[in-house]
């Protein structure tokens, strides 16, 4: 971690940071307004997240990451660009989505280049699992979308099969919104990797389905 990132964690966290606690957040209070919300899971260094937030002032963005230097970098960029519609949580995404994100509160969830855990014996460490997909589904508003990108064909197939077993989520084809390449995307492209990009939508009009229970 650079000295500037360390300083950002101390000085900018009060402005952008949200602590983890096992209780649902009041997202309206958190952002000071009611607006459609986008969650990015594992934002890395946050360059793409900050760019998206800056380009979409009518949306509110929440980023989850565990890697401190990445969070420090993201804080520096958000502050440098004067982005106001962004909040960050430093904690495991499964806990956050299960405990802090209210049911039906998100317009979309972005999962860009999740750690692929390529070895078969490590597949169980992959973030996308049936339980994770159930939490994601419950957090989306009806009609909301999960947007995934990976450069591992095997992980793309894994995600598709997990979604296939979730009766509330359906794959859709839609024009991809303009977005900045993430750091891992640029790295994969430089290595000649293909990109597997998929959008899944939470079905409309399924009342009281897919809700998480809070402890
Ligand atoms: C391969 S990197 C991709 C980063 C970024 N999305 C990109 O495309 O450049 C995966 C990121 O997910 C984060 N991550 C992995 N598991 C996580 C979890 N359970 N909760 C939050 N972040 C996680 C890692 O710290 C890492 O920064």
PDB file of C-alpha atoms and ligand atoms in Angstrom:
ATOM      1  CA  UNK A   1       0.000   0.000   0.000  1.00  0.00           C
ATOM      2  CA  UNK A   2       1.327   3.453  -0.863  1.00  0.00           C
ATOM      3  CA  UNK A   3       1.527   6.230   1.708  1.00  0.00           C
ATOM      4  CA  UNK A   4      -1.168   8.128  -0.202  1.00  0.00           C
ATOM      5  CA  UNK A   5      -3.497   5.104  -0.091  1.00  0.00           C
ATOM      6  CA  UNK A   6      -2.877   4.724   3.640  1.00  0.00           C
ATOM      7  CA  UNK A   7      -3.646   8.413   4.162  1.00  0.00           C
ATOM      8  CA  UNK A   8      -6.795   8.090   2.058  1.00  0.00           C
ATOM      9  CA  UNK A   9      -8.006   5.212   4.238  1.00  0.00           C
ATOM     10  CA  UNK A  10      -7.630   7.443   7.299  1.00  0.00           C
ATOM     11  CA  UNK A  11      -8.857  10.724   5.898  1.00  0.00           C
ATOM     12  CA  UNK A  12     -11.428   9.797   3.233  1.00  0.00           C
ATOM     13  CA  UNK A  13     -13.031   6.744   4.849  1.00  0.00           C
ATOM     14  CA  UNK A  14     -15.360   8.918   6.970  1.00  0.00           C
ATOM     15  CA  UNK A  15     -16.690  10.478   3.734  1.00  0.00           C
ATOM     16  CA  UNK A  16     -17.152   7.328   1.627  1.00  0.00           C
ATOM     17  CA  UNK A  17     -16.845   4.378   3.991  1.00  0.00           C
ATOM     18  CA  UNK A  18     -19.604   2.301   5.559  1.00  0.00           C
ATOM     19  CA  UNK A  19     -18.795  -0.090   8.389  1.00  0.00           C
ATOM     20  CA  UNK A  20     -19.933  -3.687   8.379  1.00  0.00           C
ATOM     21  CA  UNK A  21     -22.616  -4.581  10.911  1.00  0.00           C
ATOM     22  CA  UNK A  22     -25.090  -7.471  10.795  1.00  0.00           C
ATOM     23  CA  UNK A  23     -28.124  -5.228  10.300  1.00  0.00           C
ATOM     24  CA  UNK A  24     -29.822  -3.883   7.157  1.00  0.00           C
ATOM     25  CA  UNK A  25     -28.638  -0.438   6.030  1.00  0.00           C
ATOM     26  CA  UNK A  26     -30.982   2.435   5.421  1.00  0.00           C
ATOM     27  CA  UNK A  27     -29.760   3.178   1.890  1.00  0.00           C
ATOM     28  CA  UNK A  28     -31.866   6.295   1.547  1.00  0.00           C
ATOM     29  CA  UNK A  29     -30.157   7.794   4.616  1.00  0.00           C
ATOM     30  CA  UNK A  30     -26.776   6.571   3.446  1.00  0.00           C
ATOM     31  CA  UNK A  31     -26.982   8.418   0.118  1.00  0.00           C
ATOM     32  CA  UNK A  32     -29.238  11.215   1.327  1.00  0.00           C
ATOM     33  CA  UNK A  33     -31.765  10.597  -1.407  1.00  0.00           C
ATOM     34  CA  UNK A  34     -33.894   7.969  -3.120  1.00  0.00           C
ATOM     35  CA  UNK A  35     -32.299   6.893  -6.436  1.00  0.00           C
ATOM     36  CA  UNK A  36     -31.708   3.599  -8.287  1.00  0.00           C
ATOM     37  CA  UNK A  37     -28.755   1.792  -6.774  1.00  0.00           C
ATOM     38  CA  UNK A  38     -25.901  -0.183  -8.299  1.00  0.00           C
ATOM     39  CA  UNK A  39     -23.744  -2.555  -6.257  1.00  0.00           C
ATOM     40  CA  UNK A  40     -20.280  -3.591  -7.464  1.00  0.00           C
ATOM     41  CA  UNK A  41     -18.795  -6.679  -5.836  1.00  0.00           C
ATOM     42  CA  UNK A  42     -14.986  -6.923  -5.699  1.00  0.00           C
ATOM     43  CA  UNK A  43     -14.248  -3.597  -7.404  1.00  0.00           C
ATOM     44  CA  UNK A  44     -10.450  -4.091  -7.305  1.00  0.00           C
ATOM     45  CA  UNK A  45      -8.763  -0.697  -7.612  1.00  0.00           C
ATOM     46  CA  UNK A  46     -12.157   0.944  -8.234  1.00  0.00           C
ATOM     47  CA  UNK A  47     -11.224   2.904 -11.375  1.00  0.00           C
ATOM     48  CA  UNK A  48     -14.189   1.497 -13.324  1.00  0.00           C
ATOM     49  CA  UNK A  49     -16.549   1.997 -10.367  1.00  0.00           C
ATOM     50  CA  UNK A  50     -15.539   5.642  -9.870  1.00  0.00           C
ATOM     51  CA  UNK A  51     -15.853   6.302 -13.614  1.00  0.00           C
ATOM     52  CA  UNK A  52     -19.343   4.764 -13.683  1.00  0.00           C
ATOM     53  CA  UNK A  53     -20.429   6.795 -10.667  1.00  0.00           C
ATOM     54  CA  UNK A  54     -19.093   9.986 -12.243  1.00  0.00           C
ATOM     55  CA  UNK A  55     -20.854   9.264 -15.534  1.00  0.00           C
ATOM     56  CA  UNK A  56     -24.178   8.435 -13.870  1.00  0.00           C
ATOM     57  CA  UNK A  57     -24.986  11.130 -11.305  1.00  0.00           C
ATOM     58  CA  UNK A  58     -28.635   9.994 -11.160  1.00  0.00           C
ATOM     59  CA  UNK A  59     -27.647   6.580  -9.774  1.00  0.00           C
ATOM     60  CA  UNK A  60     -26.139   5.693  -6.399  1.00  0.00           C
ATOM     61  CA  UNK A  61     -23.182   3.274  -6.277  1.00  0.00           C
ATOM     62  CA  UNK A  62     -22.092   0.966  -3.496  1.00  0.00           C
ATOM     63  CA  UNK A  63     -18.797  -0.918  -3.796  1.00  0.00           C
ATOM     64  CA  UNK A  64     -17.651  -3.928  -1.783  1.00  0.00           C
ATOM     65  CA  UNK A  65     -13.989  -4.940  -1.641  1.00  0.00           C
ATOM     66  CA  UNK A  66     -11.677  -6.605   0.871  1.00  0.00           C
ATOM     67  CA  UNK A  67      -8.295  -5.568  -0.582  1.00  0.00           C
ATOM     68  CA  UNK A  68      -7.108  -2.487   1.351  1.00  0.00           C
ATOM     69  CA  UNK A  69      -4.737  -0.968  -1.232  1.00  0.00           C
ATOM     70  CA  UNK A  70      -7.542  -1.181  -3.823  1.00  0.00           C
ATOM     71  CA  UNK A  71      -9.906   0.584  -1.444  1.00  0.00           C
ATOM     72  CA  UNK A  72      -7.260   3.262  -0.787  1.00  0.00           C
ATOM     73  CA  UNK A  73      -6.819   3.775  -4.546  1.00  0.00           C
ATOM     74  CA  UNK A  74     -10.582   3.979  -5.045  1.00  0.00           C
ATOM     75  CA  UNK A  75     -10.941   6.571  -2.257  1.00  0.00           C
ATOM     76  CA  UNK A  76      -8.212   8.736  -3.795  1.00  0.00           C
ATOM     77  CA  UNK A  77      -9.821   8.611  -7.249  1.00  0.00           C
ATOM     78  CA  UNK A  78     -13.350   9.241  -5.966  1.00  0.00           C
ATOM     79  CA  UNK A  79     -12.145  12.269  -4.054  1.00  0.00           C
ATOM     80  CA  UNK A  80      -9.979  13.551  -6.930  1.00  0.00           C
ATOM     81  CA  UNK A  81     -12.959  13.332  -9.303  1.00  0.00           C
ATOM     82  CA  UNK A  82     -15.363  14.846  -6.788  1.00  0.00           C
ATOM     83  CA  UNK A  83     -17.723  11.854  -6.928  1.00  0.00           C
ATOM     84  CA  UNK A  84     -20.532  12.125  -4.381  1.00  0.00           C
ATOM     85  CA  UNK A  85     -22.841   9.220  -5.279  1.00  0.00           C
ATOM     86  CA  UNK A  86     -20.515   6.459  -4.056  1.00  0.00           C
ATOM     87  CA  UNK A  87     -20.100   4.542  -0.802  1.00  0.00           C
ATOM     88  CA  UNK A  88     -17.655   1.708  -0.014  1.00  0.00           C
ATOM     89  CA  UNK A  89     -17.764  -1.261   2.328  1.00  0.00           C
ATOM     90  CA  UNK A  90     -14.619  -3.174   3.301  1.00  0.00           C
ATOM     91  CA  UNK A  91     -15.872  -6.626   4.157  1.00  0.00           C
ATOM     92  CA  UNK A  92     -16.718 -10.020   2.691  1.00  0.00           C
ATOM     93  CA  UNK A  93     -19.395  -9.552   0.032  1.00  0.00           C
ATOM     94  CA  UNK A  94     -21.455 -12.561   1.107  1.00  0.00           C
ATOM     95  CA  UNK A  95     -21.848 -11.198   4.649  1.00  0.00           C
ATOM     96  CA  UNK A  96     -22.653  -7.722   3.364  1.00  0.00           C
ATOM     97  CA  UNK A  97     -25.287  -8.877   0.899  1.00  0.00           C
ATOM     98  CA  UNK A  98     -26.828 -11.265   3.413  1.00  0.00           C
ATOM     99  CA  UNK A  99     -26.873  -8.887   6.369  1.00  0.00           C
ATOM    100  CA  UNK A 100     -26.766  -5.284   5.145  1.00  0.00           C
ATOM    101  CA  UNK A 101     -28.487  -5.041   1.797  1.00  0.00           C
ATOM    102  CA  UNK A 102     -32.267  -4.778   2.146  1.00  0.00           C
ATOM    103  CA  UNK A 103     -34.468  -7.032   0.039  1.00  0.00           C
ATOM    104  CA  UNK A 104     -35.367  -5.630  -3.356  1.00  0.00           C
ATOM    105  CA  UNK A 105     -33.196  -2.522  -2.904  1.00  0.00           C
ATOM    106  CA  UNK A 106     -30.835  -2.722  -5.904  1.00  0.00           C
ATOM    107  CA  UNK A 107     -31.360  -1.900  -9.573  1.00  0.00           C
ATOM    108  CA  UNK A 108     -28.266  -3.827 -10.555  1.00  0.00           C
ATOM    109  CA  UNK A 109     -25.306  -5.782  -9.285  1.00  0.00           C
ATOM    110  CA  UNK A 110     -21.980  -5.870 -11.111  1.00  0.00           C
ATOM    111  CA  UNK A 111     -19.592  -8.766 -10.679  1.00  0.00           C
ATOM    112  CA  UNK A 112     -16.620  -8.064 -12.920  1.00  0.00           C
ATOM    113  CA  UNK A 113     -13.829 -10.618 -13.071  1.00  0.00           C
ATOM    114  CA  UNK A 114     -14.480 -12.477  -9.805  1.00  0.00           C
ATOM    115  CA  UNK A 115     -11.472 -14.523  -8.626  1.00  0.00           C
ATOM    116  CA  UNK A 116     -11.646 -17.592 -10.907  1.00  0.00           C
ATOM    117  CA  UNK A 117     -10.117 -20.228  -8.600  1.00  0.00           C
ATOM    118  CA  UNK A 118      -9.192 -22.321 -11.656  1.00  0.00           C
ATOM    119  CA  UNK A 119      -8.106 -25.498  -9.880  1.00  0.00           C
ATOM    120  CA  UNK A 120     -10.939 -27.965  -9.516  1.00  0.00           C
ATOM    121  CA  UNK A 121     -10.262 -28.542  -5.830  1.00  0.00           C
ATOM    122  CA  UNK A 122     -10.688 -24.774  -5.277  1.00  0.00           C
ATOM    123  CA  UNK A 123     -13.976 -24.399  -7.149  1.00  0.00           C
ATOM    124  CA  UNK A 124     -15.868 -24.338  -3.873  1.00  0.00           C
ATOM    125  CA  UNK A 125     -14.109 -21.046  -3.070  1.00  0.00           C
ATOM    126  CA  UNK A 126     -15.716 -19.338  -6.038  1.00  0.00           C
ATOM    127  CA  UNK A 127     -18.024 -16.532  -5.021  1.00  0.00           C
ATOM    128  CA  UNK A 128     -20.837 -17.629  -7.308  1.00  0.00           C
ATOM    129  CA  UNK A 129     -22.613 -20.494  -5.563  1.00  0.00           C
ATOM    130  CA  UNK A 130     -26.335 -21.285  -5.237  1.00  0.00           C
ATOM    131  CA  UNK A 131     -26.547 -19.595  -1.797  1.00  0.00           C
ATOM    132  CA  UNK A 132     -24.789 -16.492  -3.137  1.00  0.00           C
ATOM    133  CA  UNK A 133     -27.152 -16.382  -6.117  1.00  0.00           C
ATOM    134  CA  UNK A 134     -30.157 -16.594  -3.769  1.00  0.00           C
ATOM    135  CA  UNK A 135     -28.841 -13.590  -1.800  1.00  0.00           C
ATOM    136  CA  UNK A 136     -28.151 -11.633  -4.987  1.00  0.00           C
ATOM    137  CA  UNK A 137     -31.644 -12.374  -6.277  1.00  0.00           C
ATOM    138  CA  UNK A 138     -33.296 -11.258  -3.054  1.00  0.00           C
ATOM    139  CA  UNK A 139     -31.327  -7.989  -3.075  1.00  0.00           C
ATOM    140  CA  UNK A 140     -32.406  -7.049  -6.586  1.00  0.00           C
ATOM    141  CA  UNK A 141     -35.637  -5.251  -7.223  1.00  0.00           C
ATOM    142  CA  UNK A 142     -37.967  -7.185  -9.570  1.00  0.00           C
ATOM    143  CA  UNK A 143     -36.601  -6.574 -13.079  1.00  0.00           C
ATOM    144  CA  UNK A 144     -33.159  -5.729 -11.651  1.00  0.00           C
ATOM    145  CA  UNK A 145     -30.051  -7.235 -13.231  1.00  0.00           C
ATOM    146  CA  UNK A 146     -26.894  -9.103 -12.315  1.00  0.00           C
ATOM    147  CA  UNK A 147     -24.086  -8.303 -14.752  1.00  0.00           C
ATOM    148  CA  UNK A 148     -21.164 -10.749 -14.776  1.00  0.00           C
ATOM    149  CA  UNK A 149     -17.919 -10.747 -16.751  1.00  0.00           C
ATOM    150  CA  UNK A 150     -15.103 -13.256 -16.621  1.00  0.00           C
ATOM    151  CA  UNK A 151     -12.303 -14.338 -18.925  1.00  0.00           C
ATOM    152  CA  UNK A 152     -12.458 -17.927 -17.688  1.00  0.00           C
ATOM    153  CA  UNK A 153     -14.812 -19.959 -19.941  1.00  0.00           C
ATOM    154  CA  UNK A 154     -15.146 -22.565 -17.228  1.00  0.00           C
ATOM    155  CA  UNK A 155     -16.280 -19.954 -14.680  1.00  0.00           C
ATOM    156  CA  UNK A 156     -18.740 -18.504 -17.198  1.00  0.00           C
ATOM    157  CA  UNK A 157     -20.242 -21.976 -17.588  1.00  0.00           C
ATOM    158  CA  UNK A 158     -20.331 -22.398 -13.819  1.00  0.00           C
ATOM    159  CA  UNK A 159     -22.190 -19.078 -13.397  1.00  0.00           C
ATOM    160  CA  UNK A 160     -24.668 -20.042 -16.130  1.00  0.00           C
ATOM    161  CA  UNK A 161     -25.375 -23.371 -14.468  1.00  0.00           C
ATOM    162  CA  UNK A 162     -25.888 -21.769 -11.030  1.00  0.00           C
ATOM    163  CA  UNK A 163     -28.320 -19.238 -12.530  1.00  0.00           C
ATOM    164  CA  UNK A 164     -30.051 -22.007 -14.434  1.00  0.00           C
ATOM    165  CA  UNK A 165     -30.963 -23.575 -11.100  1.00  0.00           C
ATOM    166  CA  UNK A 166     -32.380 -20.331  -9.735  1.00  0.00           C
ATOM    167  CA  UNK A 167     -36.023 -20.061 -10.833  1.00  0.00           C
ATOM    168  CA  UNK A 168     -36.153 -16.276 -10.317  1.00  0.00           C
ATOM    169  CA  UNK A 169     -33.246 -15.271 -12.563  1.00  0.00           C
ATOM    170  CA  UNK A 170     -33.236 -15.427 -16.359  1.00  0.00           C
ATOM    171  CA  UNK A 171     -30.457 -14.662 -18.840  1.00  0.00           C
ATOM    172  CA  UNK A 172     -31.218 -11.701 -21.058  1.00  0.00           C
ATOM    173  CA  UNK A 173     -29.440 -10.177 -24.001  1.00  0.00           C
ATOM    174  CA  UNK A 174     -29.119  -6.454 -23.874  1.00  0.00           C
ATOM    175  CA  UNK A 175     -26.758  -3.932 -25.360  1.00  0.00           C
ATOM    176  CA  UNK A 176     -23.840  -3.611 -22.996  1.00  0.00           C
ATOM    177  CA  UNK A 177     -23.673  -0.133 -21.474  1.00  0.00           C
ATOM    178  CA  UNK A 178     -20.494   1.819 -22.146  1.00  0.00           C
ATOM    179  CA  UNK A 179     -18.164   1.101 -19.289  1.00  0.00           C
ATOM    180  CA  UNK A 180     -14.526   1.618 -18.555  1.00  0.00           C
ATOM    181  CA  UNK A 181     -12.409  -1.522 -18.799  1.00  0.00           C
ATOM    182  CA  UNK A 182     -11.533  -2.835 -15.378  1.00  0.00           C
ATOM    183  CA  UNK A 183      -7.904  -3.460 -14.460  1.00  0.00           C
ATOM    184  CA  UNK A 184      -8.325  -7.217 -14.823  1.00  0.00           C
ATOM    185  CA  UNK A 185     -10.142  -6.800 -18.108  1.00  0.00           C
ATOM    186  CA  UNK A 186      -7.244  -4.781 -19.556  1.00  0.00           C
ATOM    187  CA  UNK A 187      -4.795  -7.383 -18.301  1.00  0.00           C
ATOM    188  CA  UNK A 188      -6.825 -10.253 -19.803  1.00  0.00           C
ATOM    189  CA  UNK A 189      -7.112  -8.466 -23.134  1.00  0.00           C
ATOM    190  CA  UNK A 190      -3.367  -7.878 -23.247  1.00  0.00           C
ATOM    191  CA  UNK A 191      -2.935 -11.630 -22.786  1.00  0.00           C
ATOM    192  CA  UNK A 192      -5.409 -12.323 -25.606  1.00  0.00           C
ATOM    193  CA  UNK A 193      -8.139 -13.738 -23.349  1.00  0.00           C
ATOM    194  CA  UNK A 194     -11.746 -13.844 -24.533  1.00  0.00           C
ATOM    195  CA  UNK A 195     -14.438 -12.085 -22.532  1.00  0.00           C
ATOM    196  CA  UNK A 196     -17.592 -13.849 -21.329  1.00  0.00           C
ATOM    197  CA  UNK A 197     -20.163 -11.224 -20.427  1.00  0.00           C
ATOM    198  CA  UNK A 198     -23.654 -12.145 -19.269  1.00  0.00           C
ATOM    199  CA  UNK A 199     -26.633 -10.279 -17.870  1.00  0.00           C
ATOM    200  CA  UNK A 200     -29.308 -12.003 -15.776  1.00  0.00           C
ATOM    201  CA  UNK A 201     -32.581 -10.406 -14.797  1.00  0.00           C
ATOM    202  CA  UNK A 202     -34.672 -10.977 -11.701  1.00  0.00           C
ATOM    203  CA  UNK A 203     -38.132 -11.925 -12.903  1.00  0.00           C
ATOM    204  CA  UNK A 204     -40.931  -9.412 -12.596  1.00  0.00           C
ATOM    205  CA  UNK A 205     -44.163 -10.098 -10.757  1.00  0.00           C
ATOM    206  CA  UNK A 206     -43.135 -12.917  -8.457  1.00  0.00           C
ATOM    207  CA  UNK A 207     -44.549 -11.629  -5.166  1.00  0.00           C
ATOM    208  CA  UNK A 208     -42.712 -12.366  -1.909  1.00  0.00           C
ATOM    209  CA  UNK A 209     -40.284 -14.658  -3.663  1.00  0.00           C
ATOM    210  CA  UNK A 210     -36.588 -14.861  -2.968  1.00  0.00           C
ATOM    211  CA  UNK A 211     -36.554 -12.795   0.206  1.00  0.00           C
ATOM    212  CA  UNK A 212     -33.723 -13.118   2.690  1.00  0.00           C
ATOM    213  CA  UNK A 213     -34.510 -13.623   6.319  1.00  0.00           C
ATOM    214  CA  UNK A 214     -32.630 -11.361   8.695  1.00  0.00           C
ATOM    215  CA  UNK A 215     -31.336 -12.798  11.931  1.00  0.00           C
TER     216      UNK A 215
HETATM  217  C1  LIG B   1      -9.800 -10.734  -9.977  1.00  0.00           C
HETATM  218  S1  LIG B   1     -10.080  -9.324  -8.996  1.00  0.00           S
HETATM  219  C2  LIG B   1     -11.078  -8.283 -10.049  1.00  0.00           C
HETATM  220  C3  LIG B   1     -11.107  -6.858  -9.590  1.00  0.00           C
HETATM  221  C4  LIG B   1     -11.911  -5.906 -10.469  1.00  0.00           C
HETATM  222  N1  LIG B   1     -13.325  -6.273 -10.491  1.00  0.00           N
HETATM  223  C5  LIG B   1     -11.355  -5.881 -11.852  1.00  0.00           C
HETATM  224  O1  LIG B   1     -12.011  -6.405 -12.778  1.00  0.00           O
HETATM  225  O2  LIG B   1     -10.278  -5.310 -12.040  1.00  0.00           O
HETATM  226  C6  LIG B   1     -11.285  -9.901  -7.817  1.00  0.00           C
HETATM  227  C7  LIG B   1     -11.487  -8.942  -6.678  1.00  0.00           C
HETATM  228  O3  LIG B   1     -12.531  -9.422  -5.856  1.00  0.00           O
HETATM  229  C8  LIG B   1     -12.184  -9.186  -4.496  1.00  0.00           C
HETATM  230  N2  LIG B   1     -12.907 -10.191  -3.700  1.00  0.00           N
HETATM  231  C9  LIG B   1     -12.742 -11.523  -3.751  1.00  0.00           C
HETATM  232  N3  LIG B   1     -13.578 -12.147  -2.908  1.00  0.00           N
HETATM  233  C10 LIG B   1     -14.297 -11.165  -2.294  1.00  0.00           C
HETATM  234  C11 LIG B   1     -15.295 -11.176  -1.307  1.00  0.00           C
HETATM  235  N4  LIG B   1     -15.738 -12.330  -0.763  1.00  0.00           N
HETATM  236  N5  LIG B   1     -15.813  -9.990  -0.908  1.00  0.00           N
HETATM  237  C12 LIG B   1     -15.363  -8.826  -1.438  1.00  0.00           C
HETATM  238  N6  LIG B   1     -14.402  -8.757  -2.386  1.00  0.00           N
HETATM  239  C13 LIG B   1     -13.869  -9.915  -2.806  1.00  0.00           C
HETATM  240  C14 LIG B   1     -10.675  -9.353  -4.461  1.00  0.00           C
HETATM  241  O4  LIG B   1     -10.096  -8.690  -3.344  1.00  0.00           O
HETATM  242  C15 LIG B   1     -10.259  -8.759  -5.790  1.00  0.00           C
HETATM  243  O5  LIG B   1      -9.960  -7.401  -5.688  1.00  0.00           O
END
